[in-house]
Amino acid sequence: MDAARAATRLRVLLSHLGCPPAKDVIALPTSGAVSSASFHPQQFQYTRDNDVLSLEQRKFYEENGFLVIKNLVSDADIERFRNEFERICRQEVKPAGITLMKDVSIAKSGYAPSEKVINKVQDFQEDEELFRYCSLPEILKYVECFTGPNIMAMHTMLINKPPDSGKKTSRHPLHQDLHYFPFRPSNSIVCAWTAMEHIDRNNGCLVVLPGTHKGTLEPHDYPQWEGGVNKMYHGIQDYDKNQARVHLVMEKGDTVFFHPLLIHGSSRNRTQGFRKAISCHFASSECHYIDVKGTSQENIGKEILSIAEKLHGVKEGISVKDIWRFRARLVKGQRIHL
């Protein structure tokens, strides 16, 4: 890509993200990128025909693999999610199937349960208050643009990125979410990720590699980090370190929708506060399960089974598919396969 096209691409990204200061967004030229001006309707493959996305929004997602919608979730809803998260941390409520995760730097500490100990609430599909996020009309109207009308909530998280201990354990390695998912096709899966407060590079915003959703699923494993790595924080083992990167500076309520093959991660939290976000991976119920045995996903499949046995007493004879079927909940339309 020549300098003029690179400059044009950066201006488009900055304008789309609503982040005027160039220092808040870092983007390097991406070789072989397709100009959004070259798209024709028959070339759309990552979005469905809809009356929600503008043509420019649809082109942007097709080319880059992500789309930020500003101020999508209300302050009132975010406050309710925050309050429920705190109740879960204090063990005032104990939803079935939920997983509470601690940062590796304090995992063996004797601290009493609180917001300062839990860095992630995962699989909250049985907590009706948090699960409201997955059925918000303002979220689903965008999700349907990527999945179609039959929508399953497949994987839920409320992330509470803690202040880094100095060991850099609060960062998340670059990865592709599809590594964790034993269902396909990837183009019928999308993540909705909502900032619960102002998020920037200081407290560990998301960083994405635009256009990488057009590639294939890469092998993942634990990175060899000196300070330690959080459980299930797998990362891509080999990637182009010169690939374009964009840091997503977001305000409370802003929501990014992104493809499961998009390479992304987050840096450490350099502040003294906790950085919160709530997310759900949605998929068309017409997707189908695959067998991960013998694939690059076999390692994470074994880990999921091991954790399910340890935390929930799941016995032998249960498959990875069975665990995902248990997690999945229909949020719109008909449940067909998943």
GROMACS .gro file of C-alpha atoms in nm:
model
  338
    1MET     CA    1   0.000   0.000   0.000
    2ASP     CA    2   0.148   0.343  -0.097
    3ALA     CA    3   0.172   0.632   0.149
    4ALA     CA    4  -0.134   0.813   0.013
    5ARG     CA    5  -0.359   0.505   0.052
    6ALA     CA    6  -0.217   0.439   0.398
    7ALA     CA    7  -0.296   0.797   0.503
    8THR     CA    8  -0.649   0.769   0.364
    9ARG     CA    9  -0.706   0.441   0.550
   10LEU     CA   10  -0.589   0.594   0.878
   11ARG     CA   11  -0.822   0.892   0.835
   12VAL     CA   12  -1.115   0.657   0.773
   13LEU     CA   13  -1.033   0.453   1.084
   14LEU     CA   14  -0.995   0.765   1.300
   15SER     CA   15  -1.321   0.910   1.171
   16HIS     CA   16  -1.506   0.579   1.227
   17LEU     CA   17  -1.379   0.535   1.580
   18GLY     CA   18  -1.453   0.893   1.676
   19CYS     CA   19  -1.102   0.945   1.816
   20PRO     CA   20  -0.963   1.275   1.684
   21PRO     CA   21  -0.619   1.259   1.856
   22ALA     CA   22  -0.396   1.048   1.635
   23LYS     CA   23  -0.193   0.938   1.936
   24ASP     CA   24  -0.490   0.736   2.063
   25VAL     CA   25  -0.501   0.513   1.756
   26ILE     CA   26  -0.201   0.341   1.602
   27ALA     CA   27  -0.241   0.210   1.249
   28LEU     CA   28   0.029   0.088   1.015
   29PRO     CA   29  -0.017   0.021   0.642
   30THR     CA   30  -0.174  -0.317   0.565
   31SER     CA   31  -0.040  -0.473   0.247
   32GLY     CA   32  -0.298  -0.596   0.002
   33ALA     CA   33  -0.591  -0.426   0.176
   34VAL     CA   34  -0.901  -0.372  -0.038
   35SER     CA   35  -1.030  -0.018  -0.061
   36SER     CA   36  -1.388   0.006   0.062
   37ALA     CA   37  -1.467   0.201  -0.254
   38SER     CA   38  -1.408  -0.115  -0.460
   39PHE     CA   39  -1.685  -0.319  -0.295
   40HIS     CA   40  -1.990  -0.429  -0.488
   41PRO     CA   41  -2.301  -0.577  -0.317
   42GLN     CA   42  -2.233  -0.928  -0.450
   43GLN     CA   43  -1.893  -0.923  -0.276
   44PHE     CA   44  -2.033  -0.897   0.077
   45GLN     CA   45  -1.945  -1.218   0.262
   46TYR     CA   46  -1.911  -1.118   0.629
   47THR     CA   47  -2.243  -0.934   0.668
   48ARG     CA   48  -2.605  -1.017   0.585
   49ASP     CA   49  -2.845  -0.796   0.392
   50ASN     CA   50  -3.008  -0.566   0.646
   51ASP     CA   51  -3.160  -0.222   0.700
   52VAL     CA   52  -2.956  -0.142   1.012
   53LEU     CA   53  -2.600  -0.092   0.889
   54SER     CA   54  -2.526   0.193   0.652
   55LEU     CA   55  -2.342   0.102   0.334
   56GLU     CA   56  -2.025   0.257   0.472
   57GLN     CA   57  -2.055   0.061   0.801
   58ARG     CA   58  -2.106  -0.259   0.609
   59LYS     CA   59  -1.806  -0.191   0.385
   60PHE     CA   60  -1.596  -0.108   0.691
   61TYR     CA   61  -1.674  -0.439   0.862
   62GLU     CA   62  -1.617  -0.632   0.539
   63GLU     CA   63  -1.270  -0.482   0.500
   64ASN     CA   64  -1.159  -0.459   0.864
   65GLY     CA   65  -1.351  -0.728   1.057
   66PHE     CA   66  -1.482  -0.498   1.331
   67LEU     CA   67  -1.727  -0.213   1.376
   68VAL     CA   68  -1.766   0.027   1.671
   69ILE     CA   69  -2.114   0.162   1.749
   70LYS     CA   70  -2.098   0.461   1.980
   71ASN     CA   71  -2.315   0.497   2.292
   72LEU     CA   72  -2.518   0.183   2.219
   73VAL     CA   73  -2.585   0.057   2.573
   74SER     CA   74  -2.740   0.292   2.830
   75ASP     CA   75  -2.572   0.409   3.151
   76ALA     CA   76  -2.866   0.262   3.346
   77ASP     CA   77  -2.811  -0.087   3.203
   78ILE     CA   78  -2.437  -0.070   3.260
   79GLU     CA   79  -2.494   0.029   3.622
   80ARG     CA   80  -2.722  -0.273   3.669
   81PHE     CA   81  -2.457  -0.503   3.522
   82ARG     CA   82  -2.194  -0.349   3.748
   83ASN     CA   83  -2.410  -0.398   4.057
   84GLU     CA   84  -2.480  -0.762   3.971
   85PHE     CA   85  -2.110  -0.826   3.911
   86GLU     CA   86  -2.031  -0.690   4.258
   87ARG     CA   87  -2.303  -0.910   4.413
   88ILE     CA   88  -2.153  -1.216   4.243
   89CYS     CA   89  -1.804  -1.121   4.366
   90ARG     CA   90  -1.936  -1.093   4.723
   91GLN     CA   91  -2.106  -1.432   4.676
   92GLU     CA   92  -2.447  -1.285   4.750
   93VAL     CA   93  -2.572  -1.471   4.443
   94LYS     CA   94  -2.429  -1.791   4.296
   95PRO     CA   95  -2.570  -1.852   3.946
   96ALA     CA   96  -2.546  -2.208   3.816
   97GLY     CA   97  -2.265  -2.283   3.572
   98ILE     CA   98  -2.080  -1.958   3.631
   99THR     CA   99  -1.699  -1.948   3.641
  100LEU     CA  100  -1.513  -1.691   3.851
  101MET     CA  101  -1.155  -1.630   3.743
  102LYS     CA  102  -0.866  -1.467   3.929
  103ASP     CA  103  -0.557  -1.300   3.789
  104VAL     CA  104  -0.261  -1.538   3.809
  105SER     CA  105  -0.071  -1.284   4.021
  106ILE     CA  106  -0.322  -1.323   4.308
  107ALA     CA  107  -0.476  -1.662   4.229
  108LYS     CA  108  -0.335  -1.824   4.544
  109SER     CA  109  -0.395  -1.530   4.774
  110GLY     CA  110  -0.620  -1.555   5.075
  111TYR     CA  111  -0.815  -1.239   4.995
  112ALA     CA  112  -1.186  -1.241   5.074
  113PRO     CA  113  -1.414  -1.255   4.767
  114SER     CA  114  -1.455  -0.906   4.621
  115GLU     CA  115  -1.430  -0.703   4.304
  116LYS     CA  116  -1.056  -0.674   4.369
  117VAL     CA  117  -1.003  -1.050   4.346
  118ILE     CA  118  -1.218  -1.156   4.048
  119ASN     CA  119  -1.085  -1.056   3.706
  120LYS     CA  120  -1.355  -1.228   3.502
  121VAL     CA  121  -1.705  -1.371   3.538
  122GLN     CA  122  -1.754  -1.626   3.263
  123ASP     CA  123  -2.058  -1.824   3.148
  124PHE     CA  124  -2.325  -1.609   3.312
  125GLN     CA  125  -2.603  -1.753   3.096
  126GLU     CA  126  -2.799  -1.859   3.407
  127ASP     CA  127  -2.776  -1.517   3.574
  128GLU     CA  128  -3.087  -1.342   3.446
  129GLU     CA  129  -2.961  -0.992   3.532
  130LEU     CA  130  -2.628  -1.016   3.348
  131PHE     CA  131  -2.785  -1.220   3.068
  132ARG     CA  132  -3.014  -0.925   2.995
  133TYR     CA  133  -2.715  -0.786   2.805
  134CYS     CA  134  -2.742  -1.069   2.551
  135SER     CA  135  -3.106  -0.993   2.475
  136LEU     CA  136  -3.095  -0.613   2.464
  137PRO     CA  137  -3.282  -0.509   2.146
  138GLU     CA  138  -3.015  -0.251   2.067
  139ILE     CA  139  -2.749  -0.527   2.072
  140LEU     CA  140  -2.950  -0.790   1.882
  141LYS     CA  141  -3.047  -0.558   1.597
  142TYR     CA  142  -2.677  -0.533   1.509
  143VAL     CA  143  -2.597  -0.898   1.583
  144GLU     CA  144  -2.861  -1.006   1.332
  145CYS     CA  145  -2.666  -0.823   1.060
  146PHE     CA  146  -2.392  -1.084   1.103
  147THR     CA  147  -2.575  -1.400   1.214
  148GLY     CA  148  -2.918  -1.380   1.059
  149PRO     CA  149  -3.249  -1.406   1.254
  150ASN     CA  150  -3.188  -1.729   1.453
  151ILE     CA  151  -2.948  -1.620   1.724
  152MET     CA  152  -2.775  -1.817   2.000
  153ALA     CA  153  -2.577  -1.662   2.284
  154MET     CA  154  -2.278  -1.897   2.300
  155HIS     CA  155  -2.020  -1.746   2.534
  156THR     CA  156  -2.062  -1.474   2.796
  157MET     CA  157  -1.807  -1.274   2.994
  158LEU     CA  158  -1.781  -0.974   3.221
  159ILE     CA  159  -1.414  -0.874   3.225
  160ASN     CA  160  -1.270  -0.687   3.521
  161LYS     CA  161  -0.912  -0.617   3.413
  162PRO     CA  162  -0.720  -0.543   3.736
  163PRO     CA  163  -0.439  -0.294   3.790
  164ASP     CA  164  -0.124  -0.470   3.677
  165SER     CA  165   0.084  -0.611   3.960
  166GLY     CA  166   0.407  -0.527   3.779
  167LYS     CA  167   0.433  -0.874   3.626
  168LYS     CA  168   0.228  -0.775   3.318
  169THR     CA  169  -0.024  -1.051   3.389
  170SER     CA  170  -0.322  -0.823   3.318
  171ARG     CA  171  -0.246  -0.823   2.944
  172HIS     CA  172  -0.413  -1.062   2.701
  173PRO     CA  173  -0.204  -1.209   2.418
  174LEU     CA  174  -0.306  -1.158   2.057
  175HIS     CA  175  -0.551  -1.431   1.964
  176GLN     CA  176  -0.849  -1.531   1.752
  177ASP     CA  177  -1.168  -1.619   1.936
  178LEU     CA  178  -1.250  -1.898   1.690
  179HIS     CA  179  -0.969  -2.097   1.855
  180TYR     CA  180  -1.207  -2.157   2.147
  181PHE     CA  181  -1.518  -2.240   1.944
  182PRO     CA  182  -1.601  -2.591   1.811
  183PHE     CA  183  -1.868  -2.463   1.572
  184ARG     CA  184  -1.877  -2.321   1.223
  185PRO     CA  185  -1.908  -2.138   0.987
  186SER     CA  186  -1.703  -1.852   1.127
  187ASN     CA  187  -1.887  -1.592   0.919
  188SER     CA  188  -2.206  -1.665   1.118
  189ILE     CA  189  -2.039  -1.581   1.452
  190VAL     CA  190  -1.987  -1.234   1.600
  191CYS     CA  191  -1.878  -1.088   1.932
  192ALA     CA  192  -2.046  -0.787   2.095
  193TRP     CA  193  -1.805  -0.621   2.344
  194THR     CA  194  -1.930  -0.321   2.542
  195ALA     CA  195  -1.715  -0.079   2.742
  196MET     CA  196  -1.853  -0.026   3.095
  197GLU     CA  197  -1.640   0.287   3.143
  198HIS     CA  198  -1.386   0.495   2.951
  199ILE     CA  199  -1.126   0.259   2.806
  200ASP     CA  200  -0.796   0.363   2.651
  201ARG     CA  201  -0.437   0.245   2.626
  202ASN     CA  202  -0.370   0.335   2.990
  203ASN     CA  203  -0.619   0.084   3.132
  204GLY     CA  204  -0.579  -0.180   2.863
  205CYS     CA  205  -0.809  -0.117   2.567
  206LEU     CA  206  -0.861  -0.371   2.293
  207VAL     CA  207  -0.608  -0.373   2.012
  208VAL     CA  208  -0.715  -0.520   1.679
  209LEU     CA  209  -0.531  -0.610   1.358
  210PRO     CA  210  -0.765  -0.487   1.082
  211GLY     CA  211  -0.833  -0.725   0.798
  212THR     CA  212  -0.701  -1.037   0.970
  213HIS     CA  213  -1.051  -1.188   0.971
  214LYS     CA  214  -0.989  -1.269   0.605
  215GLY     CA  215  -0.718  -1.517   0.703
  216THR     CA  216  -0.728  -1.864   0.855
  217LEU     CA  217  -0.729  -1.991   1.212
  218GLU     CA  218  -0.372  -1.991   1.344
  219PRO     CA  219  -0.224  -2.233   1.602
  220HIS     CA  220  -0.257  -2.102   1.959
  221ASP     CA  221  -0.092  -2.188   2.289
  222TYR     CA  222   0.025  -2.024   2.611
  223PRO     CA  223   0.284  -1.752   2.549
  224GLN     CA  224   0.615  -1.789   2.731
  225TRP     CA  225   0.579  -1.482   2.953
  226GLU     CA  226   0.810  -1.448   3.251
  227GLY     CA  227   0.546  -1.307   3.485
  228GLY     CA  228   0.294  -1.584   3.414
  229VAL     CA  229  -0.019  -1.614   3.202
  230ASN     CA  230  -0.383  -1.633   3.308
  231LYS     CA  231  -0.573  -1.958   3.263
  232MET     CA  232  -0.697  -2.014   2.907
  233TYR     CA  233  -0.522  -1.699   2.779
  234HIS     CA  234  -0.390  -1.870   2.467
  235GLY     CA  235  -0.215  -1.662   2.203
  236ILE     CA  236  -0.107  -1.692   1.842
  237GLN     CA  237   0.241  -1.838   1.833
  238ASP     CA  238   0.355  -1.684   1.506
  239TYR     CA  239   0.226  -1.364   1.348
  240ASP     CA  240   0.353  -1.067   1.151
  241LYS     CA  241   0.467  -0.813   1.409
  242ASN     CA  242   0.458  -0.541   1.141
  243GLN     CA  243   0.086  -0.598   1.080
  244ALA     CA  244  -0.134  -0.288   1.118
  245ARG     CA  245  -0.273  -0.237   1.469
  246VAL     CA  246  -0.557  -0.017   1.591
  247HIS     CA  247  -0.614   0.061   1.960
  248LEU     CA  248  -0.987   0.099   2.031
  249VAL     CA  249  -1.045   0.395   2.260
  250MET     CA  250  -1.405   0.362   2.382
  251GLU     CA  251  -1.648   0.544   2.610
  252LYS     CA  252  -1.901   0.386   2.843
  253GLY     CA  253  -2.172   0.219   2.635
  254ASP     CA  254  -1.969   0.203   2.314
  255THR     CA  255  -1.987  -0.145   2.161
  256VAL     CA  256  -1.754  -0.312   1.915
  257PHE     CA  257  -1.876  -0.601   1.701
  258PHE     CA  258  -1.602  -0.821   1.559
  259HIS     CA  259  -1.543  -1.139   1.359
  260PRO     CA  260  -1.407  -1.449   1.541
  261LEU     CA  261  -1.102  -1.468   1.314
  262LEU     CA  262  -1.000  -1.107   1.381
  263ILE     CA  263  -0.666  -1.106   1.565
  264HIS     CA  264  -0.696  -0.897   1.880
  265GLY     CA  265  -0.578  -0.870   2.240
  266SER     CA  266  -0.526  -0.610   2.511
  267SER     CA  267  -0.234  -0.456   2.693
  268ARG     CA  268  -0.183  -0.435   3.068
  269ASN     CA  269  -0.378  -0.201   3.294
  270ARG     CA  270  -0.138   0.072   3.403
  271THR     CA  271  -0.395   0.254   3.621
  272GLN     CA  272  -0.507   0.191   3.977
  273GLY     CA  273  -0.866   0.125   3.873
  274PHE     CA  274  -1.038  -0.184   3.734
  275ARG     CA  275  -1.129  -0.179   3.363
  276LYS     CA  276  -1.468  -0.338   3.300
  277ALA     CA  277  -1.636  -0.462   2.984
  278ILE     CA  278  -1.922  -0.703   2.918
  279SER     CA  279  -1.941  -0.926   2.613
  280CYS     CA  280  -2.120  -1.208   2.441
  281HIS     CA  281  -2.031  -1.422   2.141
  282PHE     CA  282  -2.337  -1.486   1.929
  283ALA     CA  283  -2.382  -1.741   1.652
  284SER     CA  284  -2.651  -1.839   1.408
  285SER     CA  285  -2.838  -2.142   1.541
  286GLU     CA  286  -2.786  -2.287   1.193
  287CYS     CA  287  -2.415  -2.329   1.270
  288HIS     CA  288  -2.290  -2.682   1.330
  289TYR     CA  289  -2.046  -2.840   1.573
  290ILE     CA  290  -1.714  -2.982   1.457
  291ASP     CA  291  -1.479  -3.240   1.607
  292VAL     CA  292  -1.162  -3.063   1.724
  293LYS     CA  293  -0.964  -3.385   1.767
  294GLY     CA  294  -0.655  -3.377   1.549
  295THR     CA  295  -0.686  -3.003   1.483
  296SER     CA  296  -0.506  -2.699   1.624
  297GLN     CA  297  -0.802  -2.661   1.863
  298GLU     CA  298  -0.748  -2.996   2.034
  299ASN     CA  299  -0.536  -2.836   2.309
  300ILE     CA  300  -0.806  -2.591   2.416
  301GLY     CA  301  -1.070  -2.864   2.389
  302LYS     CA  302  -0.881  -3.078   2.641
  303GLU     CA  303  -0.837  -2.779   2.871
  304ILE     CA  304  -1.208  -2.697   2.863
  305LEU     CA  305  -1.290  -3.056   2.962
  306SER     CA  306  -1.033  -3.048   3.242
  307ILE     CA  307  -1.169  -2.724   3.385
  308ALA     CA  308  -1.529  -2.846   3.361
  309GLU     CA  309  -1.437  -3.156   3.558
  310LYS     CA  310  -1.248  -2.957   3.823
  311LEU     CA  311  -1.501  -2.677   3.873
  312HIS     CA  312  -1.832  -2.846   3.805
  313GLY     CA  313  -1.771  -3.216   3.864
  314VAL     CA  314  -1.829  -3.306   3.500
  315LYS     CA  315  -1.746  -3.675   3.457
  316GLU     CA  316  -1.585  -3.871   3.176
  317GLY     CA  317  -1.802  -3.932   2.874
  318ILE     CA  318  -1.889  -3.564   2.834
  319SER     CA  319  -1.760  -3.407   2.514
  320VAL     CA  320  -1.658  -3.051   2.430
  321LYS     CA  321  -1.974  -3.027   2.220
  322ASP     CA  322  -2.184  -3.123   2.523
  323ILE     CA  323  -2.030  -2.839   2.727
  324TRP     CA  324  -2.103  -2.586   2.456
  325ARG     CA  325  -2.460  -2.712   2.418
  326PHE     CA  326  -2.505  -2.655   2.792
  327ARG     CA  327  -2.369  -2.300   2.770
  328ALA     CA  328  -2.574  -2.198   2.466
  329ARG     CA  329  -2.904  -2.010   2.500
  330LEU     CA  330  -3.145  -1.901   2.233
  331VAL     CA  331  -3.204  -1.525   2.232
  332LYS     CA  332  -3.400  -1.481   1.908
  333GLY     CA  333  -3.570  -1.698   1.645
  334GLN     CA  334  -3.548  -2.078   1.643
  335ARG     CA  335  -3.289  -2.315   1.784
  336ILE     CA  336  -3.191  -2.532   1.489
  337HIS     CA  337  -2.854  -2.703   1.540
  338LEU     CA  338  -2.647  -2.549   1.821
   0.00000   0.00000   0.00000
